[in-house]
XYZ file of C-alpha atoms in Angstrom:
166
model
C 52.139 39.977 117.118
C 53.478 37.273 118.886
C 55.913 38.631 122.376
C 59.730 38.001 121.754
C 61.971 37.835 125.270
C 63.797 40.840 122.842
C 60.761 42.780 122.517
C 59.989 42.164 126.276
C 63.625 43.362 127.221
C 63.882 46.622 125.576
C 59.975 47.254 126.915
C 61.130 46.499 130.790
C 64.201 48.642 129.112
C 62.316 51.729 129.257
C 61.774 51.741 133.099
C 64.545 53.493 134.520
C 65.742 51.544 137.849
C 68.186 52.050 140.641
C 70.944 49.117 141.135
C 70.904 47.551 144.115
C 73.849 44.508 145.328
C 72.171 42.149 147.220
C 74.531 40.666 149.830
C 74.360 37.427 151.622
C 77.250 36.276 154.552
C 78.034 32.482 153.291
C 79.919 30.837 155.482
C 82.408 34.486 156.518
C 82.433 34.204 153.082
C 80.462 37.520 151.141
C 78.185 36.146 147.682
C 76.774 38.700 145.701
C 74.761 39.701 143.273
C 73.588 42.943 141.251
C 70.085 43.128 140.781
C 67.149 46.362 139.724
C 64.562 43.452 140.092
C 64.442 45.175 143.816
C 60.973 47.204 145.301
C 59.667 48.068 148.457
C 56.798 45.529 148.556
C 54.369 46.990 153.075
C 54.958 49.753 155.212
C 53.558 47.360 158.161
C 54.964 44.907 158.369
C 58.182 46.874 156.398
C 58.551 44.402 153.247
C 61.169 44.122 150.156
C 60.981 41.987 147.329
C 63.887 41.143 144.754
C 63.764 38.473 141.810
C 66.392 36.238 141.795
C 66.917 33.712 138.994
C 67.405 30.158 139.363
C 70.491 29.962 137.847
C 72.277 32.250 140.535
C 74.646 31.383 142.929
C 72.997 33.947 144.759
C 69.912 32.549 145.298
C 70.613 28.848 147.035
C 72.336 31.512 149.335
C 69.783 33.499 149.937
C 67.512 30.309 150.143
C 69.995 28.269 152.490
C 70.843 32.040 154.461
C 67.489 33.307 155.552
C 68.866 37.135 155.690
C 70.767 39.195 153.305
C 71.514 43.044 152.287
C 70.281 44.926 149.928
C 73.047 47.713 149.246
C 71.968 50.559 146.875
C 74.257 51.933 145.606
C 75.390 56.011 144.273
C 76.866 56.908 141.467
C 80.288 56.108 141.870
C 79.237 52.357 142.378
C 79.664 51.354 138.508
C 82.337 49.317 138.302
C 81.082 47.578 142.001
C 77.448 46.969 139.903
C 78.990 45.514 136.599
C 81.692 43.299 138.614
C 79.076 41.328 140.894
C 76.616 41.651 137.898
C 79.339 39.387 136.229
C 79.598 35.505 136.480
C 79.626 34.330 140.925
C 83.114 32.456 139.650
C 84.787 35.257 138.745
C 83.910 36.952 142.427
C 87.518 36.605 144.279
C 89.045 39.954 144.567
C 85.750 42.690 144.826
C 88.210 45.203 146.471
C 89.638 45.103 142.574
C 86.078 47.619 141.531
C 86.432 49.189 144.863
C 83.973 47.110 146.803
C 84.641 46.679 150.539
C 82.304 45.674 153.852
C 81.563 46.278 156.934
C 79.489 44.069 159.096
C 76.264 43.654 160.316
C 76.006 42.656 164.137
C 73.995 39.706 162.923
C 77.060 39.505 160.083
C 75.466 40.401 157.335
C 77.912 42.394 154.718
C 77.254 46.549 153.612
C 78.629 47.439 151.182
C 81.440 50.426 152.029
C 79.705 53.329 150.245
C 76.462 52.691 149.839
C 73.623 54.950 149.707
C 71.472 53.029 151.370
C 71.813 49.056 152.636
C 68.641 46.961 154.419
C 69.508 44.412 156.446
C 66.132 41.799 155.579
C 65.288 38.502 157.383
C 63.681 36.508 154.766
C 59.966 36.907 155.062
C 58.363 33.678 151.712
C 59.459 33.103 148.312
C 57.389 32.778 145.807
C 57.989 30.999 142.259
C 57.941 33.725 139.395
C 59.089 30.959 136.069
C 62.517 31.281 136.042
C 63.483 33.909 138.648
C 62.539 33.881 142.068
C 60.558 36.313 144.413
C 62.134 37.414 147.559
C 59.930 38.652 150.238
C 61.942 39.709 153.370
C 61.405 42.318 156.314
C 63.425 45.221 156.347
C 64.949 44.868 159.910
C 67.133 47.850 160.131
C 68.415 51.123 157.771
C 70.587 53.143 156.857
C 70.844 55.975 154.803
C 73.859 58.051 153.636
C 73.811 61.556 151.119
C 74.992 61.459 147.440
C 72.794 60.384 144.276
C 71.637 57.226 143.168
C 73.457 54.910 140.282
C 71.144 54.495 137.454
C 69.830 52.373 134.582
C 67.697 53.154 131.865
C 68.254 51.859 128.040
C 70.662 49.219 128.589
C 73.236 51.518 129.848
C 73.952 53.785 133.457
C 72.840 56.826 134.036
C 73.106 59.330 135.853
C 70.645 62.059 137.919
C 71.344 65.622 136.446
C 72.233 68.302 137.760
C 69.809 69.528 140.665
C 67.685 71.938 139.658
C 68.299 75.270 142.515
C 65.792 75.253 145.339
C 63.255 78.106 145.751
């Protein structure tokens, strides 16, 4: 049995993930991309990783800026995820998808309404096939109430109704 790209994508689609938008400031402009290949790496020091396709414009911005934000999307931010999943040439009017940004003291863009925000400073990179693994130290976090935007089998999902607490 030989593995095909289609088979691999189908198998990975069985792994439900949260959805993030990676944001970076490049010469005063907000650049971003949707990513679900994001995870915690370490608690001491506090490290996370995100995998970015070499062809993505954000790839070059992360290398150049070495500072970025990870915005964990809330259940009502699907349009923002779809917007930043498209070609970066189309990212001229993020407000059309409902995306509005604040800035940290370091100038990193923070997506308003995100469920959580992590401000990160690049720690190291590791080439991995057609992607680069960006490992970053988390310098600041902000957490808000709400439900997450989930992705499973190539579709956005809701977490479902909460069970009453005993």
